[in-house]
Short mmCIF file of C-alpha atoms and ligand atoms in Angstrom, two decimals:
data_model
loop_
_atom_site.label_atom_id
_atom_site.label_comp_id
_atom_site.label_asym_id
_atom_site.label_seq_id
_atom_site.Cartn_x
_atom_site.Cartn_y
_atom_site.Cartn_z
CA UNK V 1158 83.71 72.56 55.42
CA UNK V 1159 82.67 71.87 59.23
CA UNK V 1160 82.01 75.75 59.63
CA UNK V 1161 79.03 75.60 56.81
CA UNK V 1162 77.09 73.43 59.33
CA UNK V 1163 77.56 76.18 61.87
CA UNK V 1164 75.63 79.11 59.87
CA UNK V 1165 73.16 80.76 62.43
CA UNK V 1166 69.96 79.36 61.73
CA UNK V 1167 66.27 81.02 61.85
CA UNK V 1168 66.85 83.94 64.87
CA UNK V 1169 69.67 85.28 62.73
CA UNK V 1170 67.30 86.88 60.58
CA UNK V 1171 65.45 87.95 63.27
CA UNK V 1172 68.20 89.36 64.62
CA UNK V 1173 69.65 91.16 61.64
CA UNK V 1174 66.89 93.66 61.88
CA UNK V 1175 68.10 95.01 64.98
CA UNK V 1176 71.60 96.37 64.68
CA UNK V 1177 70.64 99.18 63.41
CA UNK V 1178 69.95 99.01 67.30
CA UNK V 1179 72.97 98.66 69.18
CA UNK V 1180 72.48 95.79 71.28
CA UNK V 1181 74.69 93.15 71.31
CA UNK V 1182 73.62 89.56 70.23
CA UNK V 1183 74.10 85.78 69.94
CA UNK V 1184 74.45 86.38 66.44
CA UNK V 1185 77.23 89.52 67.18
CA UNK V 1186 79.30 87.46 69.23
CA UNK V 1187 79.35 84.35 66.44
CA UNK V 1188 79.88 86.70 63.78
CA UNK V 1189 82.82 88.42 65.38
CA UNK V 1190 84.61 84.77 66.19
CA UNK V 1191 84.21 83.74 62.62
CA UNK V 1192 85.67 87.59 61.77
CA UNK V 1193 86.48 90.16 63.60
CA UNK V 1194 85.86 93.19 61.50
CA UNK V 1195 82.05 91.58 60.82
CA UNK V 1196 80.51 93.61 63.63
CA UNK V 1197 82.03 96.72 62.81
CA UNK V 1198 80.77 96.43 58.72
CA UNK V 1199 77.87 95.23 59.41
CA UNK V 1200 77.32 98.71 61.61
CA UNK V 1201 79.04 101.60 59.81
CA UNK V 1202 80.01 99.89 56.78
CA UNK V 1203 79.36 101.42 53.32
CA UNK V 1204 75.94 99.23 52.95
CA UNK V 1205 75.30 100.35 49.64
CA UNK V 1206 78.62 97.59 48.74
CA UNK V 1207 76.69 94.75 51.11
CA UNK V 1208 75.56 92.04 48.35
CA UNK V 1209 71.97 91.80 49.07
CA UNK V 1210 71.03 88.25 47.95
CA UNK V 1211 71.44 85.66 50.11
CA UNK V 1212 74.30 83.29 48.96
CA UNK V 1213 72.24 80.35 47.43
CA UNK V 1214 74.04 77.77 49.51
CA UNK V 1215 74.10 79.87 52.58
CA UNK V 1216 69.93 79.98 52.66
CA UNK V 1217 70.18 76.55 51.73
CA UNK V 1218 72.23 76.07 55.27
CA UNK V 1219 69.48 79.00 57.10
CA UNK V 1220 66.61 76.75 55.96
CA UNK V 1221 68.11 73.47 56.67
CA UNK V 1222 68.83 74.36 60.47
CA UNK V 1223 64.58 76.35 60.14
CA UNK V 1224 63.71 72.95 59.03
CA UNK V 1225 65.48 71.12 62.03
CA UNK V 1226 64.16 73.25 64.73
CA UNK V 1227 60.59 72.99 63.79
CA UNK V 1228 61.49 68.63 63.44
CA UNK V 1229 62.67 69.25 67.32
CA UNK V 1230 60.27 71.74 68.54
CA UNK V 1231 57.43 69.29 67.40
CA UNK V 1232 58.88 66.61 68.46
CA UNK V 1233 58.97 68.38 71.95
CA UNK V 1234 55.04 69.26 71.65
CA UNK V 1235 54.40 71.37 74.71
CA UNK V 1236 55.89 74.58 74.77
CA UNK V 1237 55.16 77.81 75.29
CA UNK V 1238 55.46 79.98 71.84
CA UNK V 1239 56.22 83.01 72.29
CA UNK V 1240 57.82 83.50 68.71
CA UNK V 1241 54.82 86.07 67.68
CA UNK V 1242 54.89 89.42 68.44
CA UNK V 1243 57.18 92.34 68.74
CA UNK V 1244 60.18 92.08 71.06
CA UNK V 1245 58.33 93.99 73.80
CA UNK V 1246 55.26 92.38 74.18
CA UNK V 1247 57.67 88.63 73.90
CA UNK V 1248 60.30 90.20 76.40
CA UNK V 1249 57.12 90.79 78.98
CA UNK V 1250 55.66 87.31 78.41
CA UNK V 1251 59.08 85.51 78.53
CA UNK V 1252 59.12 87.44 82.01
CA UNK V 1253 55.68 86.41 83.37
CA UNK V 1254 56.48 82.98 81.83
CA UNK V 1255 59.51 82.61 84.08
CA UNK V 1256 58.33 83.77 87.21
CA UNK V 1257 55.34 81.56 86.78
CA UNK V 1258 57.58 78.77 86.64
CA UNK V 1259 56.38 77.60 82.57
CA UNK V 1260 58.19 74.56 82.02
CA UNK V 1261 59.18 75.29 78.40
CA UNK V 1262 59.35 78.89 76.47
CA UNK V 1263 59.79 79.10 72.82
CA UNK V 1264 61.29 81.86 71.25
CA UNK V 1265 61.85 83.99 74.31
CA UNK V 1266 63.30 87.82 74.46
CA UNK V 1267 65.77 88.52 76.86
CA UNK V 1268 66.70 91.88 77.52
CA UNK V 1269 69.15 93.41 80.15
CA UNK V 1270 71.27 96.66 79.62
CA UNK V 1271 73.19 96.11 76.05
CA UNK V 1272 72.25 92.28 76.00
CA UNK V 1273 69.37 90.95 73.45
CA UNK V 1274 68.99 87.70 73.36
CA UNK V 1275 66.88 85.03 72.09
CA UNK V 1276 67.66 81.46 72.77
CA UNK V 1277 65.02 78.80 70.88
CA UNK V 1278 64.06 77.35 73.99
CA UNK V 1279 64.34 78.45 77.85
CA UNK V 1280 63.73 75.49 79.99
CA UNK V 1281 62.63 75.31 83.82
CA UNK V 1282 65.78 72.63 85.24
CA UNK V 1283 64.71 69.72 87.91
CA UNK V 1284 66.97 72.34 91.15
CA UNK V 1285 64.08 75.09 89.43
CA UNK V 1286 66.49 77.12 87.50
CA UNK V 1287 66.37 78.21 83.89
CA UNK V 1288 68.65 76.93 81.31
CA UNK V 1289 68.67 78.22 77.82
CA UNK V 1290 68.84 75.49 75.24
CA UNK V 1291 70.05 76.46 71.44
CA UNK V 1292 69.33 73.85 68.56
CA UNK V 1293 71.92 73.16 66.05
CA UNK V 1294 72.31 71.43 63.16
CA UNK V 1295 75.56 70.88 63.19
CA UNK V 1296 77.22 68.60 65.99
CA UNK V 1297 77.63 69.76 69.56
CA UNK V 1298 80.85 69.21 69.81
CA UNK V 1299 83.74 69.61 67.66
CA UNK V 1300 87.25 66.63 67.38
CA UNK V 1301 84.86 64.22 67.75
CA UNK V 1302 86.20 60.84 67.38
CA UNK V 1303 83.79 58.76 65.96
CA UNK V 1304 86.11 55.56 66.53
CA UNK V 1305 86.78 56.70 70.47
CA UNK V 1306 85.74 57.38 73.46
CA UNK V 1307 87.58 60.93 73.11
CA UNK V 1308 83.76 63.20 73.96
CA UNK V 1309 85.51 66.74 71.66
CA UNK V 1310 85.48 70.20 73.21
CA UNK V 1311 82.99 72.35 73.27
CA UNK V 1312 82.62 74.68 70.66
CA UNK V 1313 83.34 77.93 71.33
CA UNK V 1314 80.94 80.01 69.01
CA UNK V 1315 78.15 77.92 70.71
CA UNK V 1316 79.43 78.41 74.16
CA UNK V 1317 79.57 82.41 73.98
CA UNK V 1318 76.32 82.12 72.27
CA UNK V 1319 74.95 80.23 75.37
CA UNK V 1320 76.43 82.41 77.48
CA UNK V 1321 74.99 85.44 76.36
CA UNK V 1322 71.64 83.82 77.33
CA UNK V 1323 72.47 82.91 80.40
CA UNK V 1324 73.83 86.05 80.97
CA UNK V 1325 70.91 88.43 80.69
CA UNK V 1326 69.06 85.42 82.63
CA UNK V 1327 71.13 86.06 85.72
CA UNK V 1328 70.86 89.53 85.04
CA UNK V 1329 67.31 89.67 84.93
CA UNK V 1330 67.43 88.03 88.13
CA UNK V 1331 66.24 84.65 86.90
CA UNK V 1332 69.24 82.21 88.62
CA UNK V 1333 71.57 79.82 86.48
CA UNK V 1334 74.95 78.37 87.06
CA UNK V 1335 76.66 79.52 83.80
CA UNK V 1336 75.51 76.31 82.26
CA UNK V 1337 73.04 75.57 79.09
CA UNK V 1338 72.25 73.42 76.43
CA UNK V 1339 73.36 72.99 72.74
CA UNK V 1340 70.46 70.34 71.35
CA UNK V 1341 72.38 69.03 68.46
CA UNK V 1342 71.96 67.38 64.49
CA UNK V 1343 72.18 64.03 66.55
CA UNK V 1344 69.25 64.79 69.01
CA UNK V 1345 72.40 64.79 71.77
CA UNK V 1346 71.70 67.32 74.60
CA UNK V 1347 75.23 68.89 74.79
CA UNK V 1348 75.63 70.76 78.44
CA UNK V 1349 77.75 73.84 78.10
CA UNK V 1350 79.12 74.42 81.51
CA UNK V 1351 80.40 78.13 80.78
CA UNK V 1352 83.12 78.09 83.77
CA UNK V 1353 85.00 75.08 82.36
CA UNK V 1354 88.21 75.83 80.79
CA UNK V 1355 88.97 75.90 77.18
CA UNK V 1356 92.03 74.02 76.90
CA UNK V 1357 95.40 73.42 77.56
CA UNK V 1358 97.03 76.00 75.12
CA UNK V 1359 94.02 78.41 76.31
CA UNK V 1360 93.62 78.04 80.16
CA UNK V 1361 90.20 80.80 80.69
CA UNK V 1362 87.29 79.56 80.84
CA UNK V 1363 84.25 80.02 78.47
CA UNK V 1364 83.27 82.70 80.58
CA UNK V 1365 85.76 84.65 80.42
CA UNK V 1366 86.26 84.06 76.78
CA UNK V 1367 82.54 85.14 76.48
CA UNK V 1368 83.26 88.55 78.97
CA UNK V 1369 86.32 89.03 76.30
CA UNK V 1370 84.33 88.85 73.21
CA UNK V 1371 80.77 90.65 74.37
CA UNK V 1372 83.27 93.73 75.50
CA UNK V 1373 85.18 93.96 72.18
CA UNK V 1374 81.96 93.76 70.34
CA UNK V 1375 80.79 96.68 72.41
CA UNK V 1376 83.15 98.44 71.62
CA UNK V 1377 82.92 98.06 68.33
CA UNK V 1378 79.16 98.30 67.83
CA UNK V 1379 78.75 101.73 70.35
CA UNK V 1380 81.79 102.94 67.38
CA UNK V 1381 84.60 103.71 70.02
CA UNK V 1382 86.62 101.49 67.97
CA UNK V 1383 87.17 99.87 64.48
CA UNK V 1384 89.48 97.32 62.79
CA UNK V 1385 90.45 97.03 59.28
CA UNK V 1386 89.08 93.57 56.82
CA UNK V 1387 91.63 90.26 56.02
CA UNK V 1388 90.65 88.83 53.35
CA UNK V 1389 90.35 84.71 54.95
CA UNK V 1390 88.36 81.32 53.95
CA UNK V 1391 85.69 82.53 56.00
CA UNK V 1392 85.46 85.78 53.35
CA UNK V 1393 83.89 83.56 50.32
CA UNK V 1394 80.69 83.35 51.87
CA UNK V 1395 79.85 86.88 53.55
CA UNK V 1396 77.48 89.35 51.89
CA UNK V 1397 80.58 92.05 52.04
CA UNK V 1398 83.21 89.92 50.16
CA UNK V 1399 83.34 92.69 47.15
CA UNK V 1400 83.28 95.42 49.43
CA UNK V 1401 86.09 93.72 51.70
CA UNK V 1402 88.31 93.04 48.71
CA UNK V 1403 88.56 96.31 47.24
CA UNK V 1404 89.14 97.95 50.31
CA UNK V 1405 92.31 95.39 50.56
CA UNK V 1406 92.96 96.11 47.00
CA UNK V 1407 92.86 100.10 47.33
CA UNK V 1408 94.52 99.89 50.34
CA UNK V 1409 97.69 97.90 49.30
CA UNK V 1410 96.86 96.25 52.55
CA UNK V 1411 99.57 93.57 53.41
CA UNK V 1412 96.29 90.43 53.25
CA UNK V 1413 96.67 90.79 49.98
CA UNK V 1414 98.79 88.63 49.93
CA UNK V 1415 98.98 84.84 50.31
CA UNK V 1416 99.36 84.02 53.83
CA UNK V 1417 99.87 86.68 55.38
CA UNK V 1418 95.96 87.02 57.28
CA UNK V 1419 94.65 89.14 60.52
CA UNK V 1420 97.42 88.11 62.83
CA UNK V 1421 100.60 88.48 60.90
CA UNK V 1422 99.25 91.85 59.46
CA UNK V 1423 98.23 93.44 63.05
CA UNK V 1424 101.86 92.84 64.05
CA UNK V 1425 103.09 94.58 60.94
CA UNK V 1426 101.11 97.13 61.85
CA UNK V 1427 101.59 97.24 65.67
CA UNK V 1428 105.59 96.46 65.57
CA UNK V 1429 106.81 97.99 62.07
CA UNK V 1430 104.73 100.38 61.39
CA UNK V 1431 103.98 98.86 57.65
CA UNK V 1432 100.65 99.13 56.33
CA UNK V 1433 101.32 98.31 52.82
CA UNK V 1434 102.67 95.42 50.84
CA UNK V 1435 105.12 98.32 49.01
CA UNK V 1436 106.26 99.24 52.41
CA UNK V 1437 107.28 95.04 53.16
CA UNK V 1438 109.55 95.54 50.28
CA UNK V 1439 112.55 98.04 52.23
CA UNK V 1440 112.33 95.48 55.38
CA UNK V 1441 115.60 94.25 56.30
CA UNK V 1442 115.14 90.95 58.24
CA UNK V 1443 118.91 91.20 59.63
CA UNK V 1444 118.04 94.20 61.11
CA UNK V 1445 114.54 92.94 62.73
CA UNK V 1446 116.59 89.64 63.99
CA UNK V 1447 119.26 92.09 65.89
CA UNK V 1448 115.84 94.25 67.75
CA UNK V 1449 114.23 91.03 68.26
CA UNK V 1450 116.60 89.53 70.15
CA UNK V 1451 116.77 92.06 72.82
CA UNK V 1452 112.68 92.19 73.02
CA UNK V 1453 110.99 89.26 73.17
CA UNK V 1454 107.66 90.77 73.16
CA UNK V 1455 108.85 92.12 69.28
CA UNK V 1456 107.41 90.49 66.30
CA UNK V 1457 105.85 87.57 68.35
CA UNK V 1458 104.91 84.61 66.53
CA UNK V 1459 107.17 85.97 63.30
CA UNK V 1460 110.62 84.48 63.00
CA UNK V 1461 113.19 84.65 60.18
CA UNK V 1462 112.06 81.83 57.56
CA UNK V 1463 108.04 83.48 57.87
CA UNK V 1464 109.55 87.32 57.36
CA UNK V 1465 112.25 85.85 54.50
CA UNK V 1466 108.69 84.03 53.09
CA UNK V 1467 106.83 87.43 53.37
CA UNK V 1468 109.18 89.88 51.39
CA UNK V 1469 109.53 87.51 48.72
CA UNK V 1470 105.98 87.11 48.48
CA UNK V 1471 105.69 91.48 48.32
CA UNK V 1472 108.62 91.37 46.01
CA UNK V 1473 106.78 88.16 43.65
CA UNK V 1474 103.24 90.17 43.73
CA UNK V 1475 104.45 93.88 43.01
CA UNK V 1476 108.01 93.44 41.22
CA UNK V 1477 108.29 90.47 39.36
CA UNK V 1478 105.39 89.53 38.53
CA UNK V 1479 106.13 85.97 38.02
CA UNK V 1480 105.37 82.21 39.61
CA UNK V 1481 108.48 80.67 41.32
CA UNK V 1482 109.35 76.88 41.57
CA UNK V 1483 111.82 77.03 43.92
CA UNK V 1484 113.25 73.52 43.90
CA UNK V 1485 113.01 71.12 40.79
CA UNK V 1486 110.04 69.25 40.61
CA UNK V 1487 110.38 65.05 39.09
CA UNK V 1488 106.78 64.43 38.56
CA UNK V 1489 106.16 60.79 37.85
CA UNK V 1490 106.72 59.74 34.26
CA UNK V 1491 103.16 57.46 33.83
CA UNK V 1492 100.99 56.10 31.25
CA UNK V 1493 97.85 57.55 32.30
CA UNK V 1494 97.29 60.28 34.71
CA UNK V 1495 95.09 61.08 36.74
CA UNK V 1496 93.28 64.11 38.24
CA UNK V 1497 90.78 63.89 40.63
CA UNK V 1498 88.40 65.58 42.64
CA UNK V 1499 85.25 64.83 44.86
CA UNK V 1500 82.08 66.59 45.67
CA UNK V 1501 80.38 65.87 48.90
CA UNK V 1502 77.99 68.11 50.83
CA UNK V 1503 79.47 68.01 54.86
CA UNK V 1504 75.93 69.06 56.18
CA UNK V 1505 74.77 65.49 55.85
CA UNK V 1506 78.16 64.19 55.50
CA UNK V 1507 77.45 62.66 52.14
CA UNK V 1508 79.85 62.28 49.02
CA UNK V 1509 77.81 62.60 45.83
CA UNK V 1510 81.15 62.19 43.08
CA UNK V 1511 83.94 61.55 41.82
CA UNK V 1512 85.57 63.14 39.25
CA UNK V 1513 88.24 62.21 37.24
CA UNK V 1514 89.92 63.77 34.20
CA UNK V 1515 92.46 60.85 32.81
CA UNK V 1516 95.10 61.97 30.13
CA UNK V 1517 96.24 58.04 29.02
CA UNK V 1518 98.07 56.79 26.12
CA UNK V 1519 94.56 57.19 23.90
CA UNK V 1520 93.72 60.52 24.76
CA UNK V 1521 91.98 63.04 27.54
CA UNK V 1522 88.46 62.02 28.58
CA UNK V 1523 85.83 62.52 32.27
CA UNK V 1524 84.38 59.80 34.45
CA UNK V 1525 82.28 60.68 37.02
CA UNK V 1526 81.62 58.22 39.16
CA UNK V 1527 77.58 59.63 40.87
CA UNK V 1528 75.75 59.08 43.43
CA UNK V 1529 72.38 60.11 41.81
CA UNK V 1530 70.08 59.48 44.93
CA UNK V 1531 70.41 60.40 48.66
CA UNK V 1532 71.22 56.99 49.85
CA UNK V 1533 73.67 54.91 50.88
CA UNK V 1534 72.82 52.30 48.67
CA UNK V 1535 73.70 55.15 45.85
CA UNK V 1536 77.02 56.73 47.83
CA UNK V 1537 78.56 53.18 48.13
CA UNK V 1538 77.67 52.24 44.66
CA UNK V 1539 79.42 55.45 43.33
CA UNK V 1540 82.71 54.82 45.95
CA UNK V 1541 82.48 51.38 45.00
CA UNK V 1542 82.82 51.88 41.26
CA UNK V 1543 85.63 54.55 41.60
CA UNK V 1544 87.66 52.03 43.06
CA UNK V 1545 86.80 49.45 40.48
CA UNK V 1546 88.32 52.01 38.18
CA UNK V 1547 91.06 52.16 39.86
CA UNK V 1548 92.16 48.64 39.84
CA UNK V 1549 91.35 48.22 36.50
CA UNK V 1550 94.51 50.63 35.70
CA UNK V 1551 97.68 49.25 35.16
CA UNK V 1552 99.15 49.87 38.45
CA UNK V 1553 102.71 51.26 38.99
CA UNK V 1554 101.92 52.86 35.23
CA UNK V 1555 99.34 55.77 36.65
CA UNK V 1556 99.62 58.66 38.93
CA UNK V 1557 97.51 60.86 40.46
CA UNK V 1558 96.95 64.44 41.80
CA UNK V 1559 94.45 66.59 43.68
CA UNK V 1560 94.21 69.52 45.38
CA UNK V 1561 94.55 69.94 49.08
CA UNK V 1562 93.85 67.54 51.96
CA UNK V 1563 89.98 67.29 51.64
CA UNK V 1564 89.98 64.32 49.61
CA UNK V 1565 92.15 62.34 51.60
CA UNK V 1566 90.02 62.85 54.76
CA UNK V 1567 86.51 62.41 53.35
CA UNK V 1568 87.95 59.03 51.77
CA UNK V 1569 89.31 57.63 55.23
CA UNK V 1570 85.31 58.60 56.65
CA UNK V 1571 84.20 56.94 53.41
CA UNK V 1572 86.14 53.97 54.39
CA UNK V 1573 84.78 53.08 58.02
CA UNK V 1574 81.38 54.09 56.43
CA UNK V 1575 82.05 51.29 53.82
CA UNK V 1576 85.17 48.95 54.91
CA UNK V 1577 83.58 46.74 52.65
CA UNK V 1578 84.82 48.27 49.55
CA UNK V 1579 87.97 48.79 50.43
CA UNK V 1580 90.47 47.71 53.91
CA UNK V 1581 92.18 50.73 55.71
CA UNK V 1582 95.11 49.71 54.96
CA UNK V 1583 94.38 49.41 50.84
CA UNK V 1584 93.52 53.23 51.38
CA UNK V 1585 96.26 54.41 53.11
CA UNK V 1586 98.66 52.86 51.02
CA UNK V 1587 96.73 54.24 47.88
CA UNK V 1588 97.64 57.67 49.95
CA UNK V 1589 101.14 57.08 51.00
CA UNK V 1590 101.92 55.83 47.29
CA UNK V 1591 104.93 58.90 45.87
CA UNK V 1592 102.95 58.58 42.62
CA UNK V 1593 99.73 60.09 44.41
CA UNK V 1594 99.99 63.60 45.22
CA UNK V 1595 98.54 66.43 47.14
CA UNK V 1596 99.32 69.41 44.52
CA UNK V 1597 98.74 71.70 47.00
CA UNK V 1598 100.31 70.78 50.33
CA UNK V 1599 103.23 69.12 48.57
CA UNK V 1600 104.11 71.10 45.94
CA UNK V 1601 102.22 74.32 45.47
CA UNK V 1602 102.48 75.51 49.63
CA UNK V 1603 106.17 73.83 50.06
CA UNK V 1604 108.00 74.77 46.59
CA UNK V 1605 106.44 77.61 44.54
CA UNK V 1606 105.24 81.45 44.54
CA UNK V 1607 102.50 83.15 42.62
CA UNK V 1608 101.79 86.76 42.00
CA UNK V 1609 98.41 86.28 43.01
CA UNK V 1610 97.07 86.80 46.70
CA UNK V 1611 95.52 83.53 46.57
CA UNK V 1612 96.87 80.15 46.12
CA UNK V 1613 93.19 78.60 45.45
CA UNK V 1614 92.75 75.98 42.82
CA UNK V 1615 90.46 78.21 41.49
CA UNK V 1616 92.96 81.60 41.52
CA UNK V 1617 96.08 79.49 40.43
CA UNK V 1618 94.58 78.18 37.24
CA UNK V 1619 92.62 81.73 36.86
CA UNK V 1620 96.15 82.66 36.53
CA UNK V 1621 97.52 80.42 34.40
CA UNK V 1622 94.61 81.12 32.31
CA UNK V 1623 92.33 77.96 32.18
CA UNK V 1624 88.57 79.81 32.90
CA UNK V 1625 85.95 77.24 33.95
CA UNK V 1626 82.49 76.64 31.78
CA UNK V 1627 80.04 77.52 34.76
CA UNK V 1628 79.61 81.81 35.18
CA UNK V 1629 79.67 80.91 39.13
CA UNK V 1630 81.68 78.13 40.03
CA UNK V 1631 82.02 77.00 43.66
CA UNK V 1632 82.02 73.80 45.64
CA UNK V 1633 79.28 75.62 47.92
CA UNK V 1634 77.11 76.10 44.74
CA UNK V 1635 77.60 72.77 43.80
CA UNK V 1636 76.15 71.36 47.06
CA UNK V 1637 73.07 73.76 46.55
CA UNK V 1638 72.43 72.33 43.06
CA UNK V 1639 73.23 68.84 44.58
CA UNK V 1640 70.46 69.44 46.84
CA UNK V 1641 67.95 70.90 44.54
CA UNK V 1642 68.90 68.20 41.68
CA UNK V 1643 67.98 65.36 44.22
CA UNK V 1644 64.92 67.74 45.46
CA UNK V 1645 63.79 68.48 41.00
CA UNK V 1646 65.47 65.77 39.61
CA UNK V 1647 66.41 68.46 37.22
CA UNK V 1648 69.51 67.15 34.38
CA UNK V 1649 70.22 70.09 33.88
CA UNK V 1650 71.49 70.34 37.32
CA UNK V 1651 73.41 67.46 37.36
CA UNK V 1652 75.12 68.48 34.12
CA UNK V 1653 76.34 72.09 36.14
CA UNK V 1654 77.59 69.79 38.29
CA UNK V 1655 79.35 67.55 36.38
CA UNK V 1656 80.72 70.59 34.01
CA UNK V 1657 81.99 72.34 37.15
CA UNK V 1658 84.00 69.18 39.03
CA UNK V 1659 84.89 68.63 35.55
CA UNK V 1660 86.69 71.95 35.40
CA UNK V 1661 87.84 71.86 38.76
CA UNK V 1662 89.93 68.20 37.83
CA UNK V 1663 91.13 70.20 34.52
CA UNK V 1664 92.18 73.18 36.35
CA UNK V 1665 94.30 70.56 38.41
CA UNK V 1666 96.10 69.52 35.13
CA UNK V 1667 96.45 72.93 33.75
CA UNK V 1668 98.32 74.11 37.22
CA UNK V 1669 100.57 70.56 37.14
CA UNK V 1670 101.55 71.74 33.49
CA UNK V 1671 102.20 75.00 34.47
CA UNK V 1672 104.50 74.11 37.61
CA UNK V 1673 106.41 71.48 35.25
CA UNK V 1674 106.88 74.50 32.08
CA UNK V 1675 108.28 76.51 34.97
CA UNK V 1676 110.71 73.85 36.19
CA UNK V 1677 112.01 73.75 32.15
CA UNK V 1678 112.48 77.66 32.26
CA UNK V 1679 116.00 78.70 33.09
CA UNK V 1680 115.86 82.46 34.10
S1 SF4 N 881 84.62 89.10 53.43
FE1 SF4 N 881 85.90 88.78 54.90
S2 SF4 N 881 87.03 90.50 56.15
FE2 SF4 N 881 84.95 91.45 55.15
S3 SF4 N 881 83.44 91.25 56.83
FE3 SF4 N 881 82.96 89.33 55.26
S4 SF4 N 881 84.50 88.22 56.67
FE4 SF4 N 881 85.50 90.08 57.60
#
């Protein structure tokens, strides 16, 4: 969910209005990193298919970003405000202000050649050079471990935006050492040295990455090339979701298959001339492997197991249309089965609900452990009640099912926040218990295939005939409802959150039962 927190803030709206002009903006670079197709579709895609209303969760993030930016700017106090007026006026004033050595400029406009950048701030540094500053309501680095001295890496999508501003500054004749600053959610000013190397695997500088992405975006924006959609997790919050999904279905594009993303699809296109799921069915893996032995660049990254898996999925998707469990799954036979799902707001690192659908000797019931206030006390109390409930069950006579790794990683963070509730050892022992099962990672992903394009809980449970009672069930919307509930204290919103969570828990149960049922079918 980290990328939720990095949704562009205020100036994205402003910059969107410039899309019809052929400038390269920071937002376009950000979009390209999120999805290489987005830039082309925004410029040349069927505009009538683009969803016009902003997703309420995306809106929440924008609002939060704007609010945070206002807070930071308010505290800074002394700056030249260039946020109003036409772009031309603002550009002229920005240049004049920098020539006059104005210490701090808010929302100045930098335009040069194909570049257009509006950094949140442009600051005169002690060495007399100007540096761009962007205010972000996310962490300034990624992979930061709060319990170690490791600093984490610079974020690529922040770096390319800072690079565009510095590029514009340099081209406009203002000296800059290819450095800028990210003012992050914790108030840290993280220096982005764009000459630094990204990492051991990507041995290029952030500046080189910027140049590469800028060139690709330039080619797309100018219409010299186009590229294709590819369904991925990021699509869910994109206004082109319906449009791209329709394209993938109508084109029979291989990304319609689970786990065939953009890079695998592009290799299938380029090396095998395979453009449709239908074409995958006639591939002969032995022949392809022979060819691969002779040419190391052929089917790079696609080995025999991956190709066999893709062909198998294409066959299930297109021909048999039946789910498959490859090896028999032995679910534990316990008196109590718990189907468990949490709701949390990663933008505030707050867990507001631990939901459990319990199937026990006395029947079925839903239990919720909910924080009804946005306070640490409320969060801690809800978590503490959850563990009291777990400890109240007959030990060694219950099993737990959850879907994917989010619950485990979030609980590890909660344990560090509230070590008095449960020790690290107890928590690890809980998740290490073979009766506590990550249904997606350990069973669905490794040992099953389904005739649908996504193995998300929603897609698979719906395939099994389960339907959510909410019209628009989504984790992102649950976060938006929770924030609205905190503001308005409207119990209807809380009920909606609980109903949605209960259905997520029940969906996990339906899926587990379906796997058991398939296990028992002898074909
Ligand atoms: S829906 Fe997905 S593929 Fe289409 S533009 Fe958006 S992110 Fe890209």
